[in-house]
């Protein structure tokens, strides 16, 4: 069995999925490089939506901050570090990638135009972005129909999935050791 060569450093971007367990994109990043920079940009508490309203309510911001602190604690308990830079996510990722000489970014794939635009913006900055869909119980590629032909009624969906014997993928365990994600404490963003 030939092992593929690993890259020196890649960056893993925590977007919506702030879990260490059952996170296929994170597992791929950890297997792809000698060193992985874990980065979770803090939400922009001044962001305004295209409707002219705050992008996040105070309650939602408080939840996000609490979730990110929990993630940082989980990473630390496994011997790693989580960078939490402030500022718009795209700029934060570009800055972290430059600082640690990471040319490849791993992250979860998200379906909304705004999140797709963030990935494209990273690519225009010269970064290779490897996304992985992980937001549904069933892998879209395993469904017995294409996304455009998704049944409109749940009962039809369920019957077709059951007839094709499509089952959820077994959840992945959290990495036990994140020592390869160590970065210098004085270089942490945020």
Short mmCIF file of N, CA and C in Angstrom, two decimals:
data_model
loop_
_atom_site.label_atom_id
_atom_site.label_comp_id
_atom_site.label_asym_id
_atom_site.label_seq_id
_atom_site.Cartn_x
_atom_site.Cartn_y
_atom_site.Cartn_z
N UNK A 1 0.84 -1.18 0.00
CA UNK A 1 0.00 0.00 0.00
C UNK A 1 0.89 1.24 0.00
N UNK A 2 0.76 2.06 -1.03
CA UNK A 2 1.57 3.26 -1.15
C UNK A 2 0.87 4.43 -0.47
N UNK A 3 1.60 5.12 0.39
CA UNK A 3 1.04 6.28 1.07
C UNK A 3 1.29 7.52 0.22
N UNK A 4 0.26 8.33 0.06
CA UNK A 4 0.39 9.56 -0.71
C UNK A 4 1.27 10.55 0.05
N UNK A 5 2.05 11.34 -0.67
CA UNK A 5 2.89 12.33 0.02
C UNK A 5 2.01 13.36 0.72
N UNK A 6 2.48 13.82 1.85
CA UNK A 6 1.72 14.84 2.59
C UNK A 6 2.30 16.22 2.33
N UNK A 7 1.45 17.21 2.49
CA UNK A 7 1.88 18.61 2.35
C UNK A 7 2.49 19.04 3.69
N UNK A 8 3.35 20.03 3.67
CA UNK A 8 3.92 20.49 4.94
C UNK A 8 2.84 21.06 5.88
N UNK A 9 2.03 22.00 5.38
CA UNK A 9 1.03 22.65 6.23
C UNK A 9 -0.24 22.91 5.43
N UNK A 10 -1.37 22.59 6.03
CA UNK A 10 -2.68 22.97 5.48
C UNK A 10 -3.45 23.69 6.58
N UNK A 11 -4.50 24.37 6.18
CA UNK A 11 -5.34 25.09 7.13
C UNK A 11 -6.71 24.44 7.14
N UNK A 12 -7.26 24.20 8.32
CA UNK A 12 -8.65 23.73 8.44
C UNK A 12 -9.49 24.88 8.97
N UNK A 13 -10.55 25.21 8.23
CA UNK A 13 -11.44 26.33 8.55
C UNK A 13 -12.73 25.79 9.14
N UNK A 14 -12.96 26.04 10.43
CA UNK A 14 -14.23 25.71 11.05
C UNK A 14 -15.23 26.77 10.62
N UNK A 15 -16.31 26.34 9.98
CA UNK A 15 -17.32 27.28 9.49
C UNK A 15 -18.59 27.16 10.35
N UNK A 16 -19.51 26.31 9.98
CA UNK A 16 -20.74 26.10 10.76
C UNK A 16 -20.63 24.88 11.68
N UNK A 17 -19.92 23.87 11.23
CA UNK A 17 -19.77 22.62 11.97
C UNK A 17 -18.59 22.76 12.93
N UNK A 18 -18.88 22.96 14.20
CA UNK A 18 -17.84 23.20 15.19
C UNK A 18 -17.52 21.94 15.99
N UNK A 19 -17.70 20.79 15.39
CA UNK A 19 -17.43 19.53 16.08
C UNK A 19 -16.07 18.97 15.70
N UNK A 20 -15.47 18.25 16.63
CA UNK A 20 -14.28 17.47 16.31
C UNK A 20 -14.68 16.07 15.87
N UNK A 21 -15.74 15.55 16.47
CA UNK A 21 -16.20 14.22 16.07
C UNK A 21 -17.11 14.34 14.85
N UNK A 22 -17.17 13.26 14.10
CA UNK A 22 -18.00 13.19 12.89
C UNK A 22 -17.78 14.39 11.98
N UNK A 23 -16.51 14.69 11.74
CA UNK A 23 -16.13 15.83 10.90
C UNK A 23 -15.17 15.32 9.81
N UNK A 24 -15.72 14.78 8.71
CA UNK A 24 -14.87 14.19 7.67
C UNK A 24 -13.84 15.16 7.06
N UNK A 25 -14.21 16.43 6.89
CA UNK A 25 -13.26 17.38 6.30
C UNK A 25 -12.06 17.59 7.22
N UNK A 26 -12.29 17.63 8.52
CA UNK A 26 -11.19 17.76 9.48
C UNK A 26 -10.28 16.53 9.42
N UNK A 27 -10.87 15.35 9.38
CA UNK A 27 -10.08 14.12 9.31
C UNK A 27 -9.24 14.10 8.03
N UNK A 28 -9.81 14.54 6.91
CA UNK A 28 -9.05 14.61 5.66
C UNK A 28 -7.88 15.57 5.79
N UNK A 29 -8.11 16.73 6.40
CA UNK A 29 -7.03 17.72 6.56
C UNK A 29 -5.92 17.14 7.43
N UNK A 30 -6.28 16.48 8.52
CA UNK A 30 -5.27 15.92 9.43
C UNK A 30 -4.43 14.84 8.74
N UNK A 31 -5.03 14.13 7.80
CA UNK A 31 -4.30 13.10 7.08
C UNK A 31 -3.50 13.61 5.90
N UNK A 32 -3.70 14.86 5.53
CA UNK A 32 -3.08 15.40 4.32
C UNK A 32 -1.78 16.15 4.55
N UNK A 33 -1.46 16.45 5.80
CA UNK A 33 -0.31 17.33 6.03
C UNK A 33 0.44 16.96 7.30
N UNK A 34 1.67 17.44 7.34
CA UNK A 34 2.50 17.26 8.53
C UNK A 34 2.03 18.18 9.66
N UNK A 35 1.47 19.33 9.29
CA UNK A 35 1.00 20.32 10.27
C UNK A 35 -0.32 20.88 9.77
N UNK A 36 -1.27 21.03 10.69
CA UNK A 36 -2.59 21.57 10.34
C UNK A 36 -2.88 22.77 11.24
N UNK A 37 -3.17 23.90 10.62
CA UNK A 37 -3.55 25.10 11.35
C UNK A 37 -5.07 25.08 11.46
N UNK A 38 -5.58 25.04 12.70
CA UNK A 38 -7.01 25.07 12.93
C UNK A 38 -7.44 26.52 13.12
N UNK A 39 -8.41 26.96 12.33
CA UNK A 39 -8.80 28.36 12.35
C UNK A 39 -10.33 28.48 12.39
N UNK A 40 -10.81 29.27 13.33
CA UNK A 40 -12.24 29.53 13.44
C UNK A 40 -12.42 31.04 13.64
N UNK A 41 -12.59 31.77 12.53
CA UNK A 41 -12.77 33.22 12.67
C UNK A 41 -13.97 33.54 13.56
N UNK A 42 -13.79 34.50 14.45
CA UNK A 42 -14.89 34.91 15.32
C UNK A 42 -15.95 35.63 14.48
N UNK A 43 -17.22 35.44 14.83
CA UNK A 43 -18.28 36.11 14.07
C UNK A 43 -18.10 37.63 14.12
N UNK A 44 -18.41 38.27 13.01
CA UNK A 44 -18.33 39.72 12.92
C UNK A 44 -19.58 40.31 13.56
N UNK A 45 -19.45 40.85 14.75
CA UNK A 45 -20.62 41.36 15.47
C UNK A 45 -21.13 42.70 14.92
N UNK A 46 -20.46 43.23 13.92
CA UNK A 46 -20.93 44.47 13.30
C UNK A 46 -21.50 44.24 11.90
N UNK A 47 -21.50 42.99 11.44
CA UNK A 47 -21.95 42.69 10.07
C UNK A 47 -23.43 43.01 9.89
N UNK A 48 -23.72 43.58 8.74
CA UNK A 48 -25.09 43.93 8.38
C UNK A 48 -25.49 43.08 7.18
N UNK A 49 -26.69 42.51 7.22
CA UNK A 49 -27.18 41.68 6.12
C UNK A 49 -27.56 42.55 4.93
N UNK A 50 -27.84 41.91 3.81
CA UNK A 50 -28.26 42.69 2.63
C UNK A 50 -29.64 43.30 2.82
N UNK A 51 -30.33 42.97 3.91
CA UNK A 51 -31.62 43.59 4.24
C UNK A 51 -31.43 44.84 5.11
N UNK A 52 -30.16 45.15 5.46
CA UNK A 52 -29.88 46.31 6.29
C UNK A 52 -30.03 46.05 7.79
N UNK A 53 -30.15 44.79 8.18
CA UNK A 53 -30.31 44.41 9.58
C UNK A 53 -29.04 43.74 10.09
N UNK A 54 -28.85 43.72 11.41
CA UNK A 54 -27.68 43.00 11.93
C UNK A 54 -27.70 41.55 11.47
N UNK A 55 -26.55 41.05 11.08
CA UNK A 55 -26.44 39.68 10.58
C UNK A 55 -26.74 38.66 11.68
N UNK A 56 -26.34 38.99 12.91
CA UNK A 56 -26.60 38.10 14.04
C UNK A 56 -27.17 38.89 15.21
N UNK A 57 -28.15 38.29 15.87
CA UNK A 57 -28.69 38.90 17.08
C UNK A 57 -27.69 38.73 18.22
N UNK A 58 -27.90 39.45 19.29
CA UNK A 58 -27.02 39.31 20.46
C UNK A 58 -27.05 37.88 21.00
N UNK A 59 -28.23 37.29 21.03
CA UNK A 59 -28.36 35.91 21.55
C UNK A 59 -27.59 34.93 20.65
N UNK A 60 -27.69 35.11 19.35
CA UNK A 60 -26.97 34.21 18.45
C UNK A 60 -25.46 34.41 18.56
N UNK A 61 -25.03 35.65 18.67
CA UNK A 61 -23.60 35.92 18.87
C UNK A 61 -23.09 35.28 20.16
N UNK A 62 -23.87 35.41 21.23
CA UNK A 62 -23.47 34.81 22.51
C UNK A 62 -23.36 33.29 22.35
N UNK A 63 -24.30 32.67 21.65
CA UNK A 63 -24.24 31.22 21.43
C UNK A 63 -22.97 30.86 20.65
N UNK A 64 -22.68 31.61 19.58
CA UNK A 64 -21.49 31.32 18.77
C UNK A 64 -20.21 31.44 19.59
N UNK A 65 -20.10 32.51 20.35
CA UNK A 65 -18.89 32.68 21.16
C UNK A 65 -18.73 31.53 22.15
N UNK A 66 -19.83 31.15 22.78
CA UNK A 66 -19.78 30.03 23.73
C UNK A 66 -19.39 28.74 23.01
N UNK A 67 -19.93 28.49 21.82
CA UNK A 67 -19.61 27.29 21.07
C UNK A 67 -18.13 27.28 20.64
N UNK A 68 -17.62 28.43 20.24
CA UNK A 68 -16.22 28.51 19.81
C UNK A 68 -15.28 28.30 21.00
N UNK A 69 -15.63 28.84 22.16
CA UNK A 69 -14.82 28.61 23.36
C UNK A 69 -14.83 27.12 23.70
N UNK A 70 -15.98 26.47 23.57
CA UNK A 70 -16.06 25.02 23.80
C UNK A 70 -15.19 24.25 22.83
N UNK A 71 -15.20 24.66 21.57
CA UNK A 71 -14.34 24.03 20.56
C UNK A 71 -12.87 24.22 20.91
N UNK A 72 -12.50 25.44 21.28
CA UNK A 72 -11.10 25.71 21.64
C UNK A 72 -10.67 24.85 22.83
N UNK A 73 -11.55 24.70 23.81
CA UNK A 73 -11.24 23.85 24.96
C UNK A 73 -11.05 22.39 24.53
N UNK A 74 -11.92 21.91 23.63
CA UNK A 74 -11.80 20.52 23.15
C UNK A 74 -10.50 20.32 22.38
N UNK A 75 -10.14 21.29 21.55
CA UNK A 75 -8.88 21.21 20.80
C UNK A 75 -7.71 21.19 21.77
N UNK A 76 -7.73 22.09 22.75
CA UNK A 76 -6.64 22.19 23.73
C UNK A 76 -6.51 20.90 24.53
N UNK A 77 -7.63 20.28 24.90
CA UNK A 77 -7.58 19.05 25.69
C UNK A 77 -6.97 17.88 24.91
N UNK A 78 -6.88 18.04 23.60
CA UNK A 78 -6.27 17.01 22.75
C UNK A 78 -4.87 17.42 22.29
N UNK A 79 -4.31 18.45 22.92
CA UNK A 79 -2.94 18.86 22.64
C UNK A 79 -2.77 19.83 21.49
N UNK A 80 -3.86 20.42 21.00
CA UNK A 80 -3.76 21.33 19.87
C UNK A 80 -4.12 22.76 20.23
N UNK A 81 -4.11 23.62 19.23
CA UNK A 81 -4.48 25.02 19.39
C UNK A 81 -5.45 25.41 18.28
N UNK A 82 -6.35 26.29 18.64
CA UNK A 82 -7.32 26.83 17.69
C UNK A 82 -7.08 28.32 17.56
N UNK A 83 -6.85 28.78 16.34
CA UNK A 83 -6.74 30.21 16.08
C UNK A 83 -8.15 30.79 15.96
N UNK A 84 -8.36 31.94 16.58
CA UNK A 84 -9.68 32.59 16.56
C UNK A 84 -9.52 34.05 16.16
N UNK A 85 -9.15 34.30 14.90
CA UNK A 85 -8.93 35.69 14.48
C UNK A 85 -10.23 36.47 14.35
N UNK A 86 -10.12 37.77 14.49
CA UNK A 86 -11.27 38.66 14.30
C UNK A 86 -11.26 39.18 12.86
N UNK A 87 -12.42 39.62 12.42
CA UNK A 87 -12.53 40.19 11.08
C UNK A 87 -13.31 39.30 10.15
N UNK A 88 -13.57 39.79 8.95
CA UNK A 88 -14.31 38.98 7.98
C UNK A 88 -13.60 37.64 7.74
N UNK A 89 -14.39 36.58 7.63
CA UNK A 89 -13.84 35.22 7.54
C UNK A 89 -12.83 35.07 6.41
N UNK A 90 -13.15 35.57 5.22
CA UNK A 90 -12.24 35.40 4.08
C UNK A 90 -10.88 36.03 4.38
N UNK A 91 -10.88 37.26 4.87
CA UNK A 91 -9.60 37.91 5.16
C UNK A 91 -8.86 37.20 6.28
N UNK A 92 -9.58 36.74 7.28
CA UNK A 92 -8.95 36.01 8.39
C UNK A 92 -8.28 34.72 7.90
N UNK A 93 -8.95 34.01 7.01
CA UNK A 93 -8.38 32.76 6.48
C UNK A 93 -7.18 33.06 5.59
N UNK A 94 -7.28 34.07 4.75
CA UNK A 94 -6.16 34.46 3.88
C UNK A 94 -4.95 34.85 4.74
N UNK A 95 -5.17 35.65 5.77
CA UNK A 95 -4.07 36.07 6.65
C UNK A 95 -3.43 34.89 7.37
N UNK A 96 -4.24 33.98 7.89
CA UNK A 96 -3.69 32.80 8.58
C UNK A 96 -2.93 31.91 7.61
N UNK A 97 -3.46 31.73 6.41
CA UNK A 97 -2.78 30.90 5.42
C UNK A 97 -1.42 31.49 5.06
N UNK A 98 -1.35 32.80 4.90
CA UNK A 98 -0.07 33.46 4.61
C UNK A 98 0.89 33.31 5.77
N UNK A 99 0.42 33.55 6.98
CA UNK A 99 1.27 33.50 8.17
C UNK A 99 1.92 32.12 8.34
N UNK A 100 1.18 31.07 8.03
CA UNK A 100 1.69 29.71 8.25
C UNK A 100 2.06 29.00 6.95
N UNK A 101 2.11 29.73 5.86
CA UNK A 101 2.50 29.18 4.56
C UNK A 101 1.66 27.97 4.17
N UNK A 102 0.36 28.08 4.38
CA UNK A 102 -0.58 27.03 3.98
C UNK A 102 -1.20 27.43 2.65
N UNK A 103 -1.08 26.58 1.67
CA UNK A 103 -1.63 26.89 0.35
C UNK A 103 -2.95 26.18 0.09
N UNK A 104 -3.31 25.25 1.00
CA UNK A 104 -4.54 24.47 0.86
C UNK A 104 -5.40 24.67 2.10
N UNK A 105 -6.68 24.92 1.88
CA UNK A 105 -7.65 25.09 2.95
C UNK A 105 -8.69 23.99 2.84
N UNK A 106 -8.92 23.30 3.95
CA UNK A 106 -9.99 22.31 4.04
C UNK A 106 -11.14 22.92 4.83
N UNK A 107 -12.38 22.61 4.42
CA UNK A 107 -13.54 23.09 5.17
C UNK A 107 -14.77 22.32 4.72
N UNK A 108 -15.84 22.48 5.49
CA UNK A 108 -17.10 21.88 5.09
C UNK A 108 -17.70 22.68 3.94
N UNK A 109 -18.44 22.00 3.09
CA UNK A 109 -19.13 22.64 1.98
C UNK A 109 -20.49 23.11 2.49
N UNK A 110 -20.86 24.32 2.18
CA UNK A 110 -22.16 24.86 2.56
C UNK A 110 -22.87 25.32 1.29
N UNK A 111 -24.19 25.19 1.29
CA UNK A 111 -24.95 25.38 0.05
C UNK A 111 -25.37 26.80 -0.26
N UNK A 112 -25.33 27.70 0.70
CA UNK A 112 -25.87 29.03 0.45
C UNK A 112 -24.93 29.87 -0.43
N UNK A 113 -25.49 30.78 -1.21
CA UNK A 113 -24.67 31.61 -2.09
C UNK A 113 -23.58 32.39 -1.36
N UNK A 114 -23.90 32.91 -0.17
CA UNK A 114 -22.90 33.69 0.58
C UNK A 114 -21.70 32.82 0.95
N UNK A 115 -21.95 31.61 1.45
CA UNK A 115 -20.86 30.72 1.84
C UNK A 115 -20.10 30.21 0.62
N UNK A 116 -20.79 29.96 -0.48
CA UNK A 116 -20.11 29.56 -1.71
C UNK A 116 -19.22 30.70 -2.20
N UNK A 117 -19.71 31.94 -2.04
CA UNK A 117 -18.93 33.11 -2.42
C UNK A 117 -17.64 33.24 -1.61
N UNK A 118 -17.70 32.86 -0.33
CA UNK A 118 -16.49 32.90 0.49
C UNK A 118 -15.43 31.94 -0.05
N UNK A 119 -15.85 30.76 -0.44
CA UNK A 119 -14.91 29.78 -0.99
C UNK A 119 -14.30 30.31 -2.29
N UNK A 120 -15.12 30.88 -3.14
CA UNK A 120 -14.61 31.44 -4.39
C UNK A 120 -13.65 32.59 -4.13
N UNK A 121 -13.95 33.41 -3.13
CA UNK A 121 -13.05 34.53 -2.79
C UNK A 121 -11.69 34.00 -2.34
N UNK A 122 -11.67 32.92 -1.57
CA UNK A 122 -10.39 32.32 -1.16
C UNK A 122 -9.61 31.84 -2.38
N UNK A 123 -10.32 31.27 -3.33
CA UNK A 123 -9.65 30.79 -4.55
C UNK A 123 -9.07 31.96 -5.35
N UNK A 124 -9.75 33.10 -5.36
CA UNK A 124 -9.21 34.25 -6.09
C UNK A 124 -7.96 34.80 -5.40
N UNK A 125 -7.77 34.47 -4.13
CA UNK A 125 -6.56 34.85 -3.40
C UNK A 125 -5.45 33.81 -3.59
N UNK A 126 -5.67 32.85 -4.48
CA UNK A 126 -4.64 31.87 -4.79
C UNK A 126 -4.61 30.64 -3.91
N UNK A 127 -5.61 30.47 -3.06
CA UNK A 127 -5.65 29.28 -2.20
C UNK A 127 -6.42 28.16 -2.87
N UNK A 128 -5.95 26.94 -2.66
CA UNK A 128 -6.72 25.77 -3.10
C UNK A 128 -7.66 25.44 -1.95
N UNK A 129 -8.95 25.34 -2.25
CA UNK A 129 -9.94 25.05 -1.21
C UNK A 129 -10.56 23.69 -1.50
N UNK A 130 -10.47 22.79 -0.52
CA UNK A 130 -11.04 21.45 -0.63
C UNK A 130 -12.22 21.36 0.33
N UNK A 131 -13.41 21.31 -0.24
CA UNK A 131 -14.62 21.27 0.57
C UNK A 131 -15.17 19.85 0.65
N UNK A 132 -15.93 19.62 1.71
CA UNK A 132 -16.54 18.31 1.92
C UNK A 132 -17.94 18.54 2.48
N UNK A 133 -18.95 17.99 1.79
CA UNK A 133 -20.32 18.11 2.26
C UNK A 133 -20.48 17.23 3.50
N UNK A 134 -21.00 17.81 4.59
CA UNK A 134 -21.20 17.03 5.81
C UNK A 134 -22.37 17.57 6.63
N UNK A 135 -23.34 18.17 5.94
CA UNK A 135 -24.44 18.82 6.64
C UNK A 135 -25.74 18.01 6.65
N UNK A 136 -25.71 16.80 6.12
CA UNK A 136 -26.92 15.98 6.11
C UNK A 136 -26.61 14.58 6.62
N UNK A 137 -27.63 13.91 7.09
CA UNK A 137 -27.46 12.56 7.63
C UNK A 137 -27.04 11.57 6.54
N UNK A 138 -27.58 11.76 5.35
CA UNK A 138 -27.25 10.88 4.22
C UNK A 138 -26.35 11.60 3.24
N UNK A 139 -25.36 10.89 2.74
CA UNK A 139 -24.46 11.46 1.73
C UNK A 139 -25.26 11.70 0.44
N UNK A 140 -25.27 12.92 -0.10
CA UNK A 140 -26.02 13.18 -1.33
C UNK A 140 -25.63 12.26 -2.49
N UNK A 141 -24.36 11.90 -2.57
CA UNK A 141 -23.90 11.04 -3.67
C UNK A 141 -24.46 9.62 -3.57
N UNK A 142 -24.97 9.23 -2.41
CA UNK A 142 -25.51 7.88 -2.23
C UNK A 142 -27.02 7.83 -2.44
N UNK A 143 -27.67 8.98 -2.61
CA UNK A 143 -29.12 9.00 -2.80
C UNK A 143 -29.49 8.42 -4.16
N UNK A 144 -30.67 7.79 -4.25
CA UNK A 144 -31.08 7.16 -5.51
C UNK A 144 -31.68 8.14 -6.53
N UNK A 145 -31.37 9.41 -6.39
CA UNK A 145 -31.84 10.44 -7.32
C UNK A 145 -30.90 11.63 -7.21
N UNK A 146 -30.91 12.48 -8.21
CA UNK A 146 -30.09 13.70 -8.18
C UNK A 146 -30.82 14.76 -7.37
N UNK A 147 -30.05 15.72 -6.87
CA UNK A 147 -30.62 16.79 -6.06
C UNK A 147 -31.75 17.53 -6.74
N UNK A 148 -31.63 17.72 -8.05
CA UNK A 148 -32.67 18.44 -8.79
C UNK A 148 -33.96 17.63 -8.87
N UNK A 149 -33.87 16.32 -8.64
CA UNK A 149 -35.05 15.46 -8.72
C UNK A 149 -35.47 14.95 -7.34
N UNK A 150 -35.13 15.72 -6.31
CA UNK A 150 -35.49 15.39 -4.95
C UNK A 150 -37.00 15.33 -4.82
N UNK A 151 -37.56 14.23 -4.31
CA UNK A 151 -39.02 14.15 -4.17
C UNK A 151 -39.56 15.29 -3.29
N UNK A 152 -40.67 15.84 -3.70
CA UNK A 152 -41.27 16.97 -2.98
C UNK A 152 -41.96 16.52 -1.70
N UNK A 153 -42.32 15.26 -1.61
CA UNK A 153 -43.03 14.73 -0.44
C UNK A 153 -42.10 13.79 0.30
N UNK A 154 -42.02 13.97 1.63
CA UNK A 154 -41.09 13.19 2.43
C UNK A 154 -41.34 11.69 2.30
N UNK A 155 -42.59 11.27 2.28
CA UNK A 155 -42.89 9.83 2.19
C UNK A 155 -42.28 9.23 0.93
N UNK A 156 -42.35 9.94 -0.18
CA UNK A 156 -41.72 9.46 -1.43
C UNK A 156 -40.20 9.38 -1.27
N UNK A 157 -39.63 10.39 -0.65
CA UNK A 157 -38.19 10.41 -0.39
C UNK A 157 -37.80 9.19 0.44
N UNK A 158 -38.48 8.99 1.55
CA UNK A 158 -38.15 7.88 2.46
C UNK A 158 -38.28 6.54 1.77
N UNK A 159 -39.35 6.32 1.03
CA UNK A 159 -39.56 5.03 0.34
C UNK A 159 -38.44 4.76 -0.66
N UNK A 160 -38.05 5.76 -1.42
CA UNK A 160 -37.00 5.56 -2.43
C UNK A 160 -35.65 5.31 -1.76
N UNK A 161 -35.37 6.01 -0.66
CA UNK A 161 -34.13 5.80 0.07
C UNK A 161 -34.10 4.40 0.68
N UNK A 162 -35.21 3.98 1.28
CA UNK A 162 -35.28 2.64 1.87
C UNK A 162 -35.16 1.55 0.81
N UNK A 163 -35.81 1.74 -0.34
CA UNK A 163 -35.74 0.75 -1.42
C UNK A 163 -34.32 0.61 -1.95
N UNK A 164 -33.56 1.69 -1.93
CA UNK A 164 -32.18 1.66 -2.41
C UNK A 164 -31.21 1.24 -1.29
N UNK A 165 -31.74 0.98 -0.11
CA UNK A 165 -30.93 0.55 1.05
C UNK A 165 -29.84 1.56 1.42
N UNK A 166 -30.17 2.85 1.28
CA UNK A 166 -29.22 3.89 1.65
C UNK A 166 -29.32 4.10 3.16
N UNK A 167 -28.19 4.02 3.83
CA UNK A 167 -28.16 4.21 5.28
C UNK A 167 -27.12 5.28 5.62
N UNK A 168 -27.24 5.87 6.80
CA UNK A 168 -26.24 6.87 7.21
C UNK A 168 -24.85 6.25 7.34
N UNK A 169 -23.85 7.04 7.07
CA UNK A 169 -22.46 6.63 7.26
C UNK A 169 -22.20 6.59 8.76
N UNK A 170 -21.38 5.64 9.19
CA UNK A 170 -21.03 5.55 10.60
C UNK A 170 -20.29 6.82 11.01
N UNK A 171 -20.72 7.47 12.10
CA UNK A 171 -20.03 8.70 12.54
C UNK A 171 -18.56 8.46 12.87
N UNK A 172 -17.74 9.45 12.57
CA UNK A 172 -16.31 9.37 12.86
C UNK A 172 -16.03 9.81 14.29
N UNK A 173 -15.05 9.15 14.91
CA UNK A 173 -14.62 9.57 16.24
C UNK A 173 -13.81 10.86 16.12
N UNK A 174 -13.78 11.61 17.19
CA UNK A 174 -12.93 12.81 17.25
C UNK A 174 -11.48 12.37 17.28
N UNK A 175 -10.59 13.12 16.64
CA UNK A 175 -9.17 12.78 16.72
C UNK A 175 -8.72 12.81 18.18
N UNK A 176 -7.99 11.79 18.59
CA UNK A 176 -7.54 11.71 19.99
C UNK A 176 -6.41 12.68 20.27
N UNK A 177 -5.58 12.95 19.26
CA UNK A 177 -4.40 13.78 19.46
C UNK A 177 -4.33 14.84 18.37
N UNK A 178 -4.29 16.08 18.78
CA UNK A 178 -4.20 17.19 17.82
C UNK A 178 -2.87 17.94 17.95
N UNK A 179 -1.84 17.24 18.39
CA UNK A 179 -0.53 17.89 18.56
C UNK A 179 -0.01 18.48 17.26
N UNK A 180 -0.38 17.89 16.12
CA UNK A 180 0.10 18.45 14.84
C UNK A 180 -0.56 19.78 14.51
N UNK A 181 -1.50 20.24 15.37
CA UNK A 181 -2.15 21.53 15.14
C UNK A 181 -1.57 22.62 16.04
N UNK A 182 -0.47 22.34 16.69
CA UNK A 182 0.17 23.33 17.56
C UNK A 182 0.69 24.51 16.75
N UNK A 183 0.42 25.70 17.22
CA UNK A 183 1.03 26.92 16.67
C UNK A 183 1.52 27.70 17.87
N UNK A 184 2.43 28.59 17.65
CA UNK A 184 2.99 29.39 18.75
C UNK A 184 1.89 30.24 19.39
N UNK A 185 1.83 30.23 20.70
CA UNK A 185 0.79 30.96 21.42
C UNK A 185 0.81 32.45 21.11
N UNK A 186 1.97 33.02 20.93
CA UNK A 186 2.04 34.45 20.66
C UNK A 186 1.63 34.81 19.24
N UNK A 187 1.42 33.80 18.39
CA UNK A 187 1.02 34.06 17.02
C UNK A 187 -0.47 33.87 16.82
N UNK A 188 -1.20 33.53 17.86
CA UNK A 188 -2.63 33.30 17.72
C UNK A 188 -3.32 34.60 17.37
N UNK A 189 -4.22 34.48 16.37
CA UNK A 189 -5.04 35.65 16.03
C UNK A 189 -6.17 35.77 17.01
N UNK A 190 -6.67 36.98 17.19
CA UNK A 190 -7.83 37.23 18.04
C UNK A 190 -7.52 37.31 19.44
#
